[in-house]
Amino acid sequence: MALAIEAVKAGDADVAVSAGNTGALMALAKFILRTLPSIDRPALASLLPTYKGECVMLDLGANVECDASNLVEFSVMGAAFARTVLGLQRPKLSLLNIGVEELKGNEEVKEAAEILRKSDLPLEFAGFIEGDMIGAGSADVVVTDGFTGNVALKTAEGTARLIGSLVRDAFQSSTRAKLGYLMARRGLDGLRSHLDPNNHNGAVMLGLNGLVVKSHGGASISGFATAIGVAIDMARHNLIHLITEDLGGVSMGQSVEDEAPLSNPENEASSR
């Protein structure tokens, strides 16, 4: 892993792809490549299947605790990734929250939303999204902290396995059910392909001064090929340049210092 990342740093490779240990790969990548000058923390992003196709979700575990500026940085990186891999000019982006109302959520999420509403970024900020809306394809990019993102990802993976097991058991329950499977096989094969993790393999470490893609350790040959395809797309579209360029369209300080004089003292007193 270290040699592959060193090759990226030296310019001998455009991107590194590894199926090794996630923690070790991230530590090596951060140590060798360092983060981009305008990025505080890198994030782990991946494609998830939805009813409408795919969406980008980040952070998936790199940062357990995040402040508003981190979430905004993740938004910039996630939108650039969606433009590169999904081919969307203005991806629809939402922040994962416990409700869609503006008053819901912790201060970090609400502050990040306020910054994104005022930003000049090549994305459509759609406010908040709840967990049950991700699979419906309500957003092209879903942004959250690493703790919540990892829990959401593992929950989605477990739910997909549960549904697969229940459907398989149902079609094996009787001779009539097996005949039904034969008639529905083509549609079920399409469903299996859409939900197959190998077809959505390749978590990207965004925010580094170089491109690194993490393949699932248990991925098949086709799954690893999918991760390589993601890596090629990023290198071909110069993802790092897109991220650096897009960061110029947002001011991280707007939500705190610039807006403080405009706040209502009575509201502040009541909130305390």
mmCIF file with all atom_site columns, C-alpha atoms in Angstrom, residues 29-185:
data_model
loop_
_atom_site.group_PDB
_atom_site.id
_atom_site.type_symbol
_atom_site.label_atom_id
_atom_site.label_alt_id
_atom_site.label_comp_id
_atom_site.label_asym_id
_atom_site.label_entity_id
_atom_site.label_seq_id
_atom_site.pdbx_PDB_ins_code
_atom_site.Cartn_x
_atom_site.Cartn_y
_atom_site.Cartn_z
_atom_site.occupancy
_atom_site.B_iso_or_equiv
_atom_site.pdbx_formal_charge
_atom_site.auth_seq_id
_atom_site.auth_comp_id
_atom_site.auth_asym_id
_atom_site.auth_atom_id
_atom_site.pdbx_PDB_model_num
ATOM 1   C CA . ALA A 1 29  ? -2.442  8.146   2.574   1.00 0.00 ? 29  ALA A CA 1
ATOM 2   C CA . LYS A 1 30  ? -2.739  11.056  5.013   1.00 0.00 ? 30  LYS A CA 1
ATOM 3   C CA . PHE A 1 31  ? 0.898   10.729  6.090   1.00 0.00 ? 31  PHE A CA 1
ATOM 4   C CA . ILE A 1 32  ? 2.371   10.424  2.591   1.00 0.00 ? 32  ILE A CA 1
ATOM 5   C CA . LEU A 1 33  ? 0.090   12.615  0.480   1.00 0.00 ? 33  LEU A CA 1
ATOM 6   C CA . ARG A 1 34  ? -1.107  15.120  3.094   1.00 0.00 ? 34  ARG A CA 1
ATOM 7   C CA . THR A 1 35  ? -4.377  16.983  2.732   1.00 0.00 ? 35  THR A CA 1
ATOM 8   C CA . LEU A 1 36  ? -5.058  19.719  0.209   1.00 0.00 ? 36  LEU A CA 1
ATOM 9   C CA . PRO A 1 37  ? -4.117  23.199  1.510   1.00 0.00 ? 37  PRO A CA 1
ATOM 10  C CA . SER A 1 38  ? -7.764  24.259  1.786   1.00 0.00 ? 38  SER A CA 1
ATOM 11  C CA . ILE A 1 39  ? -9.023  21.021  3.384   1.00 0.00 ? 39  ILE A CA 1
ATOM 12  C CA . ASP A 1 40  ? -8.999  20.470  7.145   1.00 0.00 ? 40  ASP A CA 1
ATOM 13  C CA . ARG A 1 41  ? -9.930  16.774  7.087   1.00 0.00 ? 41  ARG A CA 1
ATOM 14  C CA . PRO A 1 42  ? -10.196 14.169  4.319   1.00 0.00 ? 42  PRO A CA 1
ATOM 15  C CA . ALA A 1 43  ? -13.399 12.147  4.023   1.00 0.00 ? 43  ALA A CA 1
ATOM 16  C CA . LEU A 1 44  ? -14.348 8.674   2.850   1.00 0.00 ? 44  LEU A CA 1
ATOM 17  C CA . ALA A 1 45  ? -16.981 8.661   0.086   1.00 0.00 ? 45  ALA A CA 1
ATOM 18  C CA . SER A 1 46  ? -18.693 5.889   -1.821  1.00 0.00 ? 46  SER A CA 1
ATOM 19  C CA . LEU A 1 47  ? -21.526 5.229   -4.258  1.00 0.00 ? 47  LEU A CA 1
ATOM 20  C CA . LEU A 1 48  ? -24.721 3.708   -2.859  1.00 0.00 ? 48  LEU A CA 1
ATOM 21  C CA . PRO A 1 49  ? -27.549 2.139   -4.881  1.00 0.00 ? 49  PRO A CA 1
ATOM 22  C CA . THR A 1 50  ? -30.858 4.017   -4.878  1.00 0.00 ? 50  THR A CA 1
ATOM 23  C CA . TYR A 1 51  ? -34.239 3.622   -6.545  1.00 0.00 ? 51  TYR A CA 1
ATOM 24  C CA . LYS A 1 52  ? -33.151 6.155   -9.183  1.00 0.00 ? 52  LYS A CA 1
ATOM 25  C CA . GLY A 1 53  ? -29.629 4.796   -9.704  1.00 0.00 ? 53  GLY A CA 1
ATOM 26  C CA . GLU A 1 54  ? -26.776 5.793   -7.402  1.00 0.00 ? 54  GLU A CA 1
ATOM 27  C CA . CYS A 1 55  ? -25.883 8.512   -4.934  1.00 0.00 ? 55  CYS A CA 1
ATOM 28  C CA . VAL A 1 56  ? -22.652 9.668   -3.314  1.00 0.00 ? 56  VAL A CA 1
ATOM 29  C CA . MET A 1 57  ? -22.456 9.467   0.469   1.00 0.00 ? 57  MET A CA 1
ATOM 30  C CA . LEU A 1 58  ? -19.760 10.816  2.783   1.00 0.00 ? 58  LEU A CA 1
ATOM 31  C CA . ASP A 1 59  ? -18.193 10.732  5.346   1.00 0.00 ? 59  ASP A CA 1
ATOM 32  C CA . LEU A 1 60  ? -18.349 6.974   5.893   1.00 0.00 ? 60  LEU A CA 1
ATOM 33  C CA . GLY A 1 61  ? -16.051 6.705   8.889   1.00 0.00 ? 61  GLY A CA 1
ATOM 34  C CA . ALA A 1 62  ? -12.943 8.844   8.542   1.00 0.00 ? 62  ALA A CA 1
ATOM 35  C CA . ASN A 1 63  ? -14.107 11.534  10.988  1.00 0.00 ? 63  ASN A CA 1
ATOM 36  C CA . VAL A 1 64  ? -16.250 10.611  13.981  1.00 0.00 ? 64  VAL A CA 1
ATOM 37  C CA . GLU A 1 65  ? -16.770 14.224  15.077  1.00 0.00 ? 65  GLU A CA 1
ATOM 38  C CA . CYS A 1 66  ? -17.186 17.110  12.632  1.00 0.00 ? 66  CYS A CA 1
ATOM 39  C CA . ASP A 1 67  ? -17.921 20.816  12.865  1.00 0.00 ? 67  ASP A CA 1
ATOM 40  C CA . ALA A 1 68  ? -19.866 22.897  10.354  1.00 0.00 ? 68  ALA A CA 1
ATOM 41  C CA . SER A 1 69  ? -16.824 23.792  8.252   1.00 0.00 ? 69  SER A CA 1
ATOM 42  C CA . ASN A 1 70  ? -15.934 20.102  7.924   1.00 0.00 ? 70  ASN A CA 1
ATOM 43  C CA . LEU A 1 71  ? -19.433 19.321  6.662   1.00 0.00 ? 71  LEU A CA 1
ATOM 44  C CA . VAL A 1 72  ? -19.172 22.139  4.129   1.00 0.00 ? 72  VAL A CA 1
ATOM 45  C CA . GLU A 1 73  ? -15.810 20.821  2.939   1.00 0.00 ? 73  GLU A CA 1
ATOM 46  C CA . PHE A 1 74  ? -17.350 17.353  2.599   1.00 0.00 ? 74  PHE A CA 1
ATOM 47  C CA . SER A 1 75  ? -20.153 18.909  0.554   1.00 0.00 ? 75  SER A CA 1
ATOM 48  C CA . VAL A 1 76  ? -17.700 20.521  -1.852  1.00 0.00 ? 76  VAL A CA 1
ATOM 49  C CA . MET A 1 77  ? -15.752 17.281  -2.249  1.00 0.00 ? 77  MET A CA 1
ATOM 50  C CA . GLY A 1 78  ? -18.856 15.106  -2.558  1.00 0.00 ? 78  GLY A CA 1
ATOM 51  C CA . ALA A 1 79  ? -20.390 17.343  -5.213  1.00 0.00 ? 79  ALA A CA 1
ATOM 52  C CA . ALA A 1 80  ? -17.162 17.307  -7.224  1.00 0.00 ? 80  ALA A CA 1
ATOM 53  C CA . PHE A 1 81  ? -17.066 13.513  -6.938  1.00 0.00 ? 81  PHE A CA 1
ATOM 54  C CA . ALA A 1 82  ? -20.672 13.271  -8.177  1.00 0.00 ? 82  ALA A CA 1
ATOM 55  C CA . ARG A 1 83  ? -19.894 15.509  -11.137 1.00 0.00 ? 83  ARG A CA 1
ATOM 56  C CA . THR A 1 84  ? -16.961 13.258  -11.992 1.00 0.00 ? 84  THR A CA 1
ATOM 57  C CA . VAL A 1 85  ? -18.431 9.778   -11.504 1.00 0.00 ? 85  VAL A CA 1
ATOM 58  C CA . LEU A 1 86  ? -22.164 10.342  -12.037 1.00 0.00 ? 86  LEU A CA 1
ATOM 59  C CA . GLY A 1 87  ? -21.765 12.955  -14.773 1.00 0.00 ? 87  GLY A CA 1
ATOM 60  C CA . LEU A 1 88  ? -24.011 15.522  -13.043 1.00 0.00 ? 88  LEU A CA 1
ATOM 61  C CA . GLN A 1 89  ? -23.384 19.213  -13.711 1.00 0.00 ? 89  GLN A CA 1
ATOM 62  C CA . ARG A 1 90  ? -25.247 20.417  -10.609 1.00 0.00 ? 90  ARG A CA 1
ATOM 63  C CA . PRO A 1 91  ? -25.780 17.487  -8.246  1.00 0.00 ? 91  PRO A CA 1
ATOM 64  C CA . LYS A 1 92  ? -28.584 17.745  -5.694  1.00 0.00 ? 92  LYS A CA 1
ATOM 65  C CA . LEU A 1 93  ? -26.988 17.726  -2.233  1.00 0.00 ? 93  LEU A CA 1
ATOM 66  C CA . SER A 1 94  ? -28.558 17.247  1.198   1.00 0.00 ? 94  SER A CA 1
ATOM 67  C CA . LEU A 1 95  ? -27.272 17.036  4.763   1.00 0.00 ? 95  LEU A CA 1
ATOM 68  C CA . LEU A 1 96  ? -28.335 13.927  6.688   1.00 0.00 ? 96  LEU A CA 1
ATOM 69  C CA . ASN A 1 97  ? -30.459 14.951  9.656   1.00 0.00 ? 97  ASN A CA 1
ATOM 70  C CA . ILE A 1 98  ? -33.168 13.723  12.043  1.00 0.00 ? 98  ILE A CA 1
ATOM 71  C CA . GLY A 1 99  ? -35.768 15.753  10.155  1.00 0.00 ? 99  GLY A CA 1
ATOM 72  C CA . VAL A 1 100 ? -36.183 17.927  7.079   1.00 0.00 ? 100 VAL A CA 1
ATOM 73  C CA . GLU A 1 101 ? -37.315 21.019  8.995   1.00 0.00 ? 101 GLU A CA 1
ATOM 74  C CA . GLU A 1 102 ? -34.756 23.829  9.281   1.00 0.00 ? 102 GLU A CA 1
ATOM 75  C CA . LEU A 1 103 ? -35.026 23.941  13.078  1.00 0.00 ? 103 LEU A CA 1
ATOM 76  C CA . LYS A 1 104 ? -34.112 20.273  13.551  1.00 0.00 ? 104 LYS A CA 1
ATOM 77  C CA . GLY A 1 105 ? -30.638 18.873  14.093  1.00 0.00 ? 105 GLY A CA 1
ATOM 78  C CA . ASN A 1 106 ? -27.557 19.877  16.049  1.00 0.00 ? 106 ASN A CA 1
ATOM 79  C CA . GLU A 1 107 ? -25.862 23.256  15.712  1.00 0.00 ? 107 GLU A CA 1
ATOM 80  C CA . GLU A 1 108 ? -23.126 21.908  13.436  1.00 0.00 ? 108 GLU A CA 1
ATOM 81  C CA . VAL A 1 109 ? -25.609 20.631  10.854  1.00 0.00 ? 109 VAL A CA 1
ATOM 82  C CA . LYS A 1 110 ? -27.749 23.779  10.968  1.00 0.00 ? 110 LYS A CA 1
ATOM 83  C CA . GLU A 1 111 ? -24.702 26.029  10.647  1.00 0.00 ? 111 GLU A CA 1
ATOM 84  C CA . ALA A 1 112 ? -23.394 24.018  7.689   1.00 0.00 ? 112 ALA A CA 1
ATOM 85  C CA . ALA A 1 113 ? -26.791 24.314  6.009   1.00 0.00 ? 113 ALA A CA 1
ATOM 86  C CA . GLU A 1 114 ? -26.738 28.092  6.424   1.00 0.00 ? 114 GLU A CA 1
ATOM 87  C CA . ILE A 1 115 ? -23.284 28.320  4.840   1.00 0.00 ? 115 ILE A CA 1
ATOM 88  C CA . LEU A 1 116 ? -24.315 26.117  1.918   1.00 0.00 ? 116 LEU A CA 1
ATOM 89  C CA . ARG A 1 117 ? -27.449 28.181  1.271   1.00 0.00 ? 117 ARG A CA 1
ATOM 90  C CA . LYS A 1 118 ? -25.280 31.297  0.853   1.00 0.00 ? 118 LYS A CA 1
ATOM 91  C CA . SER A 1 119 ? -22.509 29.620  -1.140  1.00 0.00 ? 119 SER A CA 1
ATOM 92  C CA . ASP A 1 120 ? -21.790 29.917  -4.830  1.00 0.00 ? 120 ASP A CA 1
ATOM 93  C CA . LEU A 1 121 ? -21.109 26.268  -5.616  1.00 0.00 ? 121 LEU A CA 1
ATOM 94  C CA . PRO A 1 122 ? -21.920 24.114  -8.665  1.00 0.00 ? 122 PRO A CA 1
ATOM 95  C CA . LEU A 1 123 ? -24.568 22.171  -6.771  1.00 0.00 ? 123 LEU A CA 1
ATOM 96  C CA . GLU A 1 124 ? -28.227 22.360  -5.792  1.00 0.00 ? 124 GLU A CA 1
ATOM 97  C CA . PHE A 1 125 ? -28.496 22.464  -2.020  1.00 0.00 ? 125 PHE A CA 1
ATOM 98  C CA . ALA A 1 126 ? -31.768 20.751  -1.094  1.00 0.00 ? 126 ALA A CA 1
ATOM 99  C CA . GLY A 1 127 ? -31.619 21.178  2.677   1.00 0.00 ? 127 GLY A CA 1
ATOM 100 C CA . PHE A 1 128 ? -31.912 18.203  4.997   1.00 0.00 ? 128 PHE A CA 1
ATOM 101 C CA . ILE A 1 129 ? -32.619 14.557  4.269   1.00 0.00 ? 129 ILE A CA 1
ATOM 102 C CA . GLU A 1 130 ? -33.700 11.764  6.609   1.00 0.00 ? 130 GLU A CA 1
ATOM 103 C CA . GLY A 1 131 ? -32.237 8.270   6.552   1.00 0.00 ? 131 GLY A CA 1
ATOM 104 C CA . ASP A 1 132 ? -35.291 6.669   4.962   1.00 0.00 ? 132 ASP A CA 1
ATOM 105 C CA . MET A 1 133 ? -35.046 9.055   1.995   1.00 0.00 ? 133 MET A CA 1
ATOM 106 C CA . ILE A 1 134 ? -31.538 8.033   0.914   1.00 0.00 ? 134 ILE A CA 1
ATOM 107 C CA . GLY A 1 135 ? -32.590 4.841   -0.853  1.00 0.00 ? 135 GLY A CA 1
ATOM 108 C CA . ALA A 1 136 ? -35.398 6.689   -2.638  1.00 0.00 ? 136 ALA A CA 1
ATOM 109 C CA . GLY A 1 137 ? -32.801 8.752   -4.485  1.00 0.00 ? 137 GLY A CA 1
ATOM 110 C CA . SER A 1 138 ? -33.988 12.052  -2.997  1.00 0.00 ? 138 SER A CA 1
ATOM 111 C CA . ALA A 1 139 ? -30.432 13.425  -3.226  1.00 0.00 ? 139 ALA A CA 1
ATOM 112 C CA . ASP A 1 140 ? -27.430 12.836  -5.476  1.00 0.00 ? 140 ASP A CA 1
ATOM 113 C CA . VAL A 1 141 ? -25.027 13.595  -2.618  1.00 0.00 ? 141 VAL A CA 1
ATOM 114 C CA . VAL A 1 142 ? -25.667 12.876  1.070   1.00 0.00 ? 142 VAL A CA 1
ATOM 115 C CA . VAL A 1 143 ? -23.303 14.506  3.577   1.00 0.00 ? 143 VAL A CA 1
ATOM 116 C CA . THR A 1 144 ? -22.879 13.632  7.250   1.00 0.00 ? 144 THR A CA 1
ATOM 117 C CA . ASP A 1 145 ? -20.218 13.038  9.896   1.00 0.00 ? 145 ASP A CA 1
ATOM 118 C CA . GLY A 1 146 ? -18.219 9.808   9.842   1.00 0.00 ? 146 GLY A CA 1
ATOM 119 C CA . PHE A 1 147 ? -19.960 8.245   12.844  1.00 0.00 ? 147 PHE A CA 1
ATOM 120 C CA . THR A 1 148 ? -23.476 8.686   11.465  1.00 0.00 ? 148 THR A CA 1
ATOM 121 C CA . GLY A 1 149 ? -22.387 7.838   7.928   1.00 0.00 ? 149 GLY A CA 1
ATOM 122 C CA . ASN A 1 150 ? -20.771 4.569   8.938   1.00 0.00 ? 150 ASN A CA 1
ATOM 123 C CA . VAL A 1 151 ? -23.820 3.517   10.953  1.00 0.00 ? 151 VAL A CA 1
ATOM 124 C CA . ALA A 1 152 ? -26.125 4.401   8.045   1.00 0.00 ? 152 ALA A CA 1
ATOM 125 C CA . LEU A 1 153 ? -23.946 2.480   5.582   1.00 0.00 ? 153 LEU A CA 1
ATOM 126 C CA . LYS A 1 154 ? -23.759 -0.660  7.718   1.00 0.00 ? 154 LYS A CA 1
ATOM 127 C CA . THR A 1 155 ? -27.514 -0.504  8.358   1.00 0.00 ? 155 THR A CA 1
ATOM 128 C CA . ALA A 1 156 ? -28.205 -0.269  4.624   1.00 0.00 ? 156 ALA A CA 1
ATOM 129 C CA . GLU A 1 157 ? -25.874 -3.183  3.889   1.00 0.00 ? 157 GLU A CA 1
ATOM 130 C CA . GLY A 1 158 ? -27.505 -5.320  6.570   1.00 0.00 ? 158 GLY A CA 1
ATOM 131 C CA . THR A 1 159 ? -30.989 -4.468  5.324   1.00 0.00 ? 159 THR A CA 1
ATOM 132 C CA . ALA A 1 160 ? -30.032 -5.423  1.772   1.00 0.00 ? 160 ALA A CA 1
ATOM 133 C CA . ARG A 1 161 ? -28.716 -8.791  2.982   1.00 0.00 ? 161 ARG A CA 1
ATOM 134 C CA . LEU A 1 162 ? -31.889 -9.353  5.009   1.00 0.00 ? 162 LEU A CA 1
ATOM 135 C CA . ILE A 1 163 ? -34.134 -8.653  2.030   1.00 0.00 ? 163 ILE A CA 1
ATOM 136 C CA . GLY A 1 164 ? -32.037 -10.935 -0.158  1.00 0.00 ? 164 GLY A CA 1
ATOM 137 C CA . SER A 1 165 ? -32.285 -13.779 2.352   1.00 0.00 ? 165 SER A CA 1
ATOM 138 C CA . LEU A 1 166 ? -36.045 -13.346 2.797   1.00 0.00 ? 166 LEU A CA 1
ATOM 139 C CA . VAL A 1 167 ? -36.679 -13.308 -0.954  1.00 0.00 ? 167 VAL A CA 1
ATOM 140 C CA . ARG A 1 168 ? -34.487 -16.388 -1.459  1.00 0.00 ? 168 ARG A CA 1
ATOM 141 C CA . ASP A 1 169 ? -36.267 -18.289 1.320   1.00 0.00 ? 169 ASP A CA 1
ATOM 142 C CA . ALA A 1 170 ? -39.664 -17.294 -0.049  1.00 0.00 ? 170 ALA A CA 1
ATOM 143 C CA . PHE A 1 171 ? -38.904 -18.661 -3.513  1.00 0.00 ? 171 PHE A CA 1
ATOM 144 C CA . GLN A 1 172 ? -37.569 -21.916 -2.033  1.00 0.00 ? 172 GLN A CA 1
ATOM 145 C CA . SER A 1 173 ? -40.535 -22.506 0.271   1.00 0.00 ? 173 SER A CA 1
ATOM 146 C CA . SER A 1 174 ? -42.558 -24.673 -2.128  1.00 0.00 ? 174 SER A CA 1
ATOM 147 C CA . THR A 1 175 ? -42.660 -26.122 -5.619  1.00 0.00 ? 175 THR A CA 1
ATOM 148 C CA . ARG A 1 176 ? -45.117 -23.433 -6.683  1.00 0.00 ? 176 ARG A CA 1
ATOM 149 C CA . ALA A 1 177 ? -42.797 -20.751 -5.328  1.00 0.00 ? 177 ALA A CA 1
ATOM 150 C CA . LYS A 1 178 ? -39.882 -22.220 -7.278  1.00 0.00 ? 178 LYS A CA 1
ATOM 151 C CA . LEU A 1 179 ? -41.951 -22.101 -10.461 1.00 0.00 ? 179 LEU A CA 1
ATOM 152 C CA . GLY A 1 180 ? -42.738 -18.478 -9.666  1.00 0.00 ? 180 GLY A CA 1
ATOM 153 C CA . TYR A 1 181 ? -39.025 -17.768 -9.391  1.00 0.00 ? 181 TYR A CA 1
ATOM 154 C CA . LEU A 1 182 ? -38.434 -19.168 -12.876 1.00 0.00 ? 182 LEU A CA 1
ATOM 155 C CA . MET A 1 183 ? -40.991 -16.747 -14.288 1.00 0.00 ? 183 MET A CA 1
ATOM 156 C CA . ALA A 1 184 ? -39.625 -13.796 -12.310 1.00 0.00 ? 184 ALA A CA 1
ATOM 157 C CA . ARG A 1 185 ? -35.965 -14.696 -12.713 1.00 0.00 ? 185 ARG A CA 1
#
